[in-house]
Short mmCIF file of C-alpha atoms in Angstrom, two decimals:
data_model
loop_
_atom_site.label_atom_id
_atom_site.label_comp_id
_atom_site.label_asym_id
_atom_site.label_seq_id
_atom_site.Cartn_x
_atom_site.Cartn_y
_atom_site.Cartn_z
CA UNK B 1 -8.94 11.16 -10.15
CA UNK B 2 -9.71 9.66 -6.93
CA UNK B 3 -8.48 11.36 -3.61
CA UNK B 4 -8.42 9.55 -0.07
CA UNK B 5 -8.08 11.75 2.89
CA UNK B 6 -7.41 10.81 6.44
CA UNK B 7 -7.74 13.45 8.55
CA UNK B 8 -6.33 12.06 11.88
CA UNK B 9 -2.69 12.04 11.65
CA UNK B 10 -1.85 10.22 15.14
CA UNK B 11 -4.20 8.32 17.85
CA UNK B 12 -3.87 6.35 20.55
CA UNK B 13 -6.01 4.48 22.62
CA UNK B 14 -5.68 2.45 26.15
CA UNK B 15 -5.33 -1.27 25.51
CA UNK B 16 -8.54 -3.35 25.42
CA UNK B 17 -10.56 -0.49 24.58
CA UNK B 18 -12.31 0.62 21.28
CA UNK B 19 -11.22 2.79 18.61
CA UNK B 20 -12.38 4.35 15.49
CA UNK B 21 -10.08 5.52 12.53
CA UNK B 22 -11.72 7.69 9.89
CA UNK B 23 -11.27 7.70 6.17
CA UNK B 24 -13.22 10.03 3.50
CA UNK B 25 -12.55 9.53 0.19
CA UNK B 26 -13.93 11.06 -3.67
CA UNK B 27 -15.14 9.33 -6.40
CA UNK B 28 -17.30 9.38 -9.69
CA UNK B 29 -17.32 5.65 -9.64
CA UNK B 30 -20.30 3.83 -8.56
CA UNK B 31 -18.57 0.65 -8.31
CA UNK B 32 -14.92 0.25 -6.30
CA UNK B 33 -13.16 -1.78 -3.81
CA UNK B 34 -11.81 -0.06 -0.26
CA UNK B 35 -9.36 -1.18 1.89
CA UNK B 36 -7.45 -0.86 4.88
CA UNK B 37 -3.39 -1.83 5.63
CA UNK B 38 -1.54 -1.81 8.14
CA UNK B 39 2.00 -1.28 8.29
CA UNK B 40 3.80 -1.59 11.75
CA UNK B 41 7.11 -0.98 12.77
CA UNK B 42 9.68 -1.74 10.69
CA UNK B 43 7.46 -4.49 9.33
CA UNK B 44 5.73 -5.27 6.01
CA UNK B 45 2.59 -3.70 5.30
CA UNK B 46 -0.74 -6.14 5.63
CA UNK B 47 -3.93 -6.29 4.37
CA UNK B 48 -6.19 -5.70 7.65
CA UNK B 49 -10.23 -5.52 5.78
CA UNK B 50 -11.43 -5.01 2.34
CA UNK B 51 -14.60 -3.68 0.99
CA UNK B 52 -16.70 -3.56 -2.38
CA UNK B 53 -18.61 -0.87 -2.86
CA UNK B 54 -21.71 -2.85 -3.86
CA UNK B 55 -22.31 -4.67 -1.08
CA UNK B 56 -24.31 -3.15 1.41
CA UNK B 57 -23.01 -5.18 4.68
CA UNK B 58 -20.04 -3.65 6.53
CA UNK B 59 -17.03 -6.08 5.82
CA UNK B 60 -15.71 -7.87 9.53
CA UNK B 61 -12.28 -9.18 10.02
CA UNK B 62 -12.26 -10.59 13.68
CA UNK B 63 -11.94 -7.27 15.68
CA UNK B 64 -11.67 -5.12 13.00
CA UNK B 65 -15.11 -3.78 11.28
CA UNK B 66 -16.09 -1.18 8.82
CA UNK B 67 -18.48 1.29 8.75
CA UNK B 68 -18.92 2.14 5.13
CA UNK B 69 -21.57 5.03 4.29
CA UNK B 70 -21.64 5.04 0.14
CA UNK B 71 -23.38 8.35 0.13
CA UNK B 72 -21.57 10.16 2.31
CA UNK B 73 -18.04 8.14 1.02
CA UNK B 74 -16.87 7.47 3.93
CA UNK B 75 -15.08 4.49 5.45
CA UNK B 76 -13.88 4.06 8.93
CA UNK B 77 -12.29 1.52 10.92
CA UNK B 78 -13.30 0.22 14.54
CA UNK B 79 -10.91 -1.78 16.24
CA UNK B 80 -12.47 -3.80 19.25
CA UNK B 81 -10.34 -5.04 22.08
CA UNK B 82 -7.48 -3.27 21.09
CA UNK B 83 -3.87 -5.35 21.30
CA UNK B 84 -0.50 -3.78 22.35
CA UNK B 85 0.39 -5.60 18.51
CA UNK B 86 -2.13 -3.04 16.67
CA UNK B 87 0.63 -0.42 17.20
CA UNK B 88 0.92 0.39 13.73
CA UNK B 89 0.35 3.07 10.81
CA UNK B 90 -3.25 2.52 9.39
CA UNK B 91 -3.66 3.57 5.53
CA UNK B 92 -7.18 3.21 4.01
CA UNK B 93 -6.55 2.91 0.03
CA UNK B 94 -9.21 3.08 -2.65
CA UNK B 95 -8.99 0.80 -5.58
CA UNK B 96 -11.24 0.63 -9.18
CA UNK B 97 -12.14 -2.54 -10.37
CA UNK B 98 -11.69 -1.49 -14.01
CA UNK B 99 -8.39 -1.06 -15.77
CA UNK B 100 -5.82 -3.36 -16.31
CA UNK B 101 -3.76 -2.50 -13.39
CA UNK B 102 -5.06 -2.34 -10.10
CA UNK B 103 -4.06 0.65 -8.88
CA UNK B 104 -4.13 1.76 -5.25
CA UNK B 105 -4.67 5.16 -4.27
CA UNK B 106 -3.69 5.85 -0.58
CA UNK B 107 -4.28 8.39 2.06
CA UNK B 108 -1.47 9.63 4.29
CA UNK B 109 -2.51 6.95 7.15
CA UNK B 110 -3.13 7.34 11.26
CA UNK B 111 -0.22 6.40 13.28
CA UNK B 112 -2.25 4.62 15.86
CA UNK B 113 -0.32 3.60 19.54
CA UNK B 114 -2.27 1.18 21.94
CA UNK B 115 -1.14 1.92 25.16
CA UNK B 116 -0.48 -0.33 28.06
CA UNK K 1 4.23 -13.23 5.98
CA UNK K 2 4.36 -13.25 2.07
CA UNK K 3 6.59 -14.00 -0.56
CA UNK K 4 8.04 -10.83 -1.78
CA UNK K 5 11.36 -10.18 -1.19
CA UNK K 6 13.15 -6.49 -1.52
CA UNK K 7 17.13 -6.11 -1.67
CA UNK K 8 18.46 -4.40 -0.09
CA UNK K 9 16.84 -3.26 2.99
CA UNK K 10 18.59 -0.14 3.45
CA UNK K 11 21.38 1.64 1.35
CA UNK K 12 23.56 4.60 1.77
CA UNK K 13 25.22 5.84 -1.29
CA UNK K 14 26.72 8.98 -2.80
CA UNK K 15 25.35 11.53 -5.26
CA UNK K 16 25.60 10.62 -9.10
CA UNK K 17 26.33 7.05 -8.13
CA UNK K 18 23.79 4.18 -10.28
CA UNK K 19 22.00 1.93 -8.45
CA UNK K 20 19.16 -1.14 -8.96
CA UNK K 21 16.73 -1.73 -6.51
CA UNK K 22 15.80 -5.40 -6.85
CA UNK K 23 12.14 -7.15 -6.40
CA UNK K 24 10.80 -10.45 -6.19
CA UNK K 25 7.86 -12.42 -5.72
CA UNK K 26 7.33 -16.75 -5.41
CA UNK K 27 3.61 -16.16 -5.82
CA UNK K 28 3.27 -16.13 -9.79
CA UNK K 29 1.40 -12.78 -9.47
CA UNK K 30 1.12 -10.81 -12.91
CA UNK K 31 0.64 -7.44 -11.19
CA UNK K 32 3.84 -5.89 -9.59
CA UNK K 33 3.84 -2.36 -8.44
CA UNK K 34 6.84 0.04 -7.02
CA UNK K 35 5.44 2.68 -4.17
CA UNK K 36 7.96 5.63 -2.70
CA UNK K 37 6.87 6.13 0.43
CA UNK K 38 8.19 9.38 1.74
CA UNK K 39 9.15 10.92 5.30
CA UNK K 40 5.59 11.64 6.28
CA UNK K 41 4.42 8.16 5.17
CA UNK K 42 2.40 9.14 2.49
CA UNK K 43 2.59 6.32 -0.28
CA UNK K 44 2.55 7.36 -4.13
CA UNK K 45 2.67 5.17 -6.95
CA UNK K 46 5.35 5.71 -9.10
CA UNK K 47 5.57 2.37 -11.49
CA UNK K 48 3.71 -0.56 -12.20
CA UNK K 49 3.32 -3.94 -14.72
CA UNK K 50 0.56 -6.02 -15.49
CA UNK K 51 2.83 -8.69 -16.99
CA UNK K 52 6.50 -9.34 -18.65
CA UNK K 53 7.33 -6.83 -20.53
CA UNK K 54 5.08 -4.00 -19.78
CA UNK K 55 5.42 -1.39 -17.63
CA UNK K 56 3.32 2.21 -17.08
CA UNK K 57 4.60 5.04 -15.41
CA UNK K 58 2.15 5.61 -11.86
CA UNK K 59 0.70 8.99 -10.58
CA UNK K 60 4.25 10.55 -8.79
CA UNK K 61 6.83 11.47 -11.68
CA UNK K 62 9.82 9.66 -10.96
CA UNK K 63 13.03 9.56 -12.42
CA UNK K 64 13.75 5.63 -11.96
CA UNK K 65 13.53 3.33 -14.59
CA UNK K 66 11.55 -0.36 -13.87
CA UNK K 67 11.77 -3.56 -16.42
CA UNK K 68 9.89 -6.43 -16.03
CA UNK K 69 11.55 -9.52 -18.32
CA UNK K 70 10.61 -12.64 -15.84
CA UNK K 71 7.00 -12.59 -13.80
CA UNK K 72 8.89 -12.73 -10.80
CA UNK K 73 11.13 -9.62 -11.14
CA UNK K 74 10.80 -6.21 -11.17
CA UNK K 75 13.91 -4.36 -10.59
CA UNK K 76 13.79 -0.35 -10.13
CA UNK K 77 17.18 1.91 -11.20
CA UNK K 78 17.84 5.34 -10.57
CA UNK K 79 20.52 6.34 -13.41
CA UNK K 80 22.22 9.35 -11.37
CA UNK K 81 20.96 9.33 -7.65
CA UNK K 82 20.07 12.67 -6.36
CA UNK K 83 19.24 13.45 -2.12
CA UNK K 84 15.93 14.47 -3.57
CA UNK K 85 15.71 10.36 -4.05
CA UNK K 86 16.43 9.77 -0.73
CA UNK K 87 13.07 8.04 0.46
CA UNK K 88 11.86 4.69 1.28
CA UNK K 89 11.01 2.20 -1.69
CA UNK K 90 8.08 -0.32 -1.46
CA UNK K 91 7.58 -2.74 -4.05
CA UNK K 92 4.27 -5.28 -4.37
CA UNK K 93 2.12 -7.99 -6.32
CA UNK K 94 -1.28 -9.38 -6.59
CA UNK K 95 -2.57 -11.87 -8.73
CA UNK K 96 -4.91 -11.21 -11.64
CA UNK K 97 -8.39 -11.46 -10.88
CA UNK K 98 -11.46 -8.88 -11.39
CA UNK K 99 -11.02 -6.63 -8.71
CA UNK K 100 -10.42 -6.08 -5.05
CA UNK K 101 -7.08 -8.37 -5.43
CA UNK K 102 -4.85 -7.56 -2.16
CA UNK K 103 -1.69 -6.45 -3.13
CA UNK K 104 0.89 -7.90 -1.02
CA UNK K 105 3.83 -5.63 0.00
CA UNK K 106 7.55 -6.37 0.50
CA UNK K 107 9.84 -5.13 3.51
CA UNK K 108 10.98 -1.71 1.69
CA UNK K 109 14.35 -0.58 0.41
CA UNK K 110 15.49 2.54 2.73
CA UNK K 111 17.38 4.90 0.38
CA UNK K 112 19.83 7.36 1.61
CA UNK K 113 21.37 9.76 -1.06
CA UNK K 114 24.41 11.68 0.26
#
């Protein structure tokens, strides 16, 4: 079974400036998708960047980048310029390609507050 | 925003009662999946279908029930709520491709069982 672990429960960061959300995650698959939602308040959750595991080049979305490092399985977020509007919880979610269903498997998220 | 619609957003009811937590989608999508998200936000699978008339239980044991008789439906019931149920409901879709579909989320159902 796959596990996704976020180990940074709350951050914040000053608006305009940089910030970096971490996500670990364990697998015996070699090939898998990664992704990362966002779900703000009292709003429906979005698809903010999505990665496959075979492709070497980090996935961009705008301000939002990925570092992904296979070998190590890890999979963090950077969000550049940050917005008042990225106020939100971040979840990073692991998906296999195989199976007929799709499944998501989620970590418990980062509440992350961009201060004015 | 996307086309997934969740009735109704919040509901307060008393122990024992029945009650259908209803699901739908415009986008034609074969997958439709039902998350319980819980106080600390953590989000657990708990049913999904890959098309009318299947379903599969997901990785948290839950006590609902799900059917899925149109593509666009997917209706969860709880026979007997309990306050253990007492959580937030998330249902969503994606269409069926090879992989690495996003899954598209509705606007939860906040449950509250007295």
């Amino acid at each position: 079974a796959q596990t996704v672990t976020q180990s940074q429960p709350e951050m914040s960061v000053q608006e305009a400036e940089t910030v970096t959300l971490s996500c670990t995650y364990d697998t015996s698959e070699s090939n898998y998708y990664l992704f990362w939602y966002k779900q703000p308040p009292s709003r429906q959750m979005i698809l903010v960047i999505r990665q496959e595991a075979y492709k070497q080049q980090n996935a961009t979305e705008n301000r939002f980048s990925v570092n992904f490092q296979k070998a190590a399985k890890s999979f963090s977020l950077k969000i550049s310029d940050s917005q008042l509007g990225d106020t939100a919880m971040y979840f990073c979610a692991f998906m296999k390609p195989l199976g007929s269903a799709r499944q998501l498997t989620f970590g418990s998220g980062t509440q992350l507050t961009v201060l004015p | 925003e996307a086309d997934i619609y969740q009735t109704p957003r919040y509901l307060v009811i008393g122990t024992g009662k029945k009650i259908t937590l209803e699901c739908s989608q415009t986008m034609g999508h074969d997958k439709m999946y039902w998350y319980q998200q819980d106080p600390g936000m953590e989000l657990h699978l708990i049913h999904y279908s890959y098309g009318v008339n299947s379903t599969e239980k997901g990785d948290l044991s839950s006590e609902s029930t799900v059917s899925r008789i149109r593509t666009e439906h997917f209706p969860l019931t709880l026979e007997s709520a309990r306050p253990s149920h007492t959580s937030q409901y998330l249902c969503a879709s994606s269409e069926d491709r090879t992989g690495g579909s996003e899954q598209y989320f509705g606007p939860g159902t906040r449950l509250t069982v007295t």
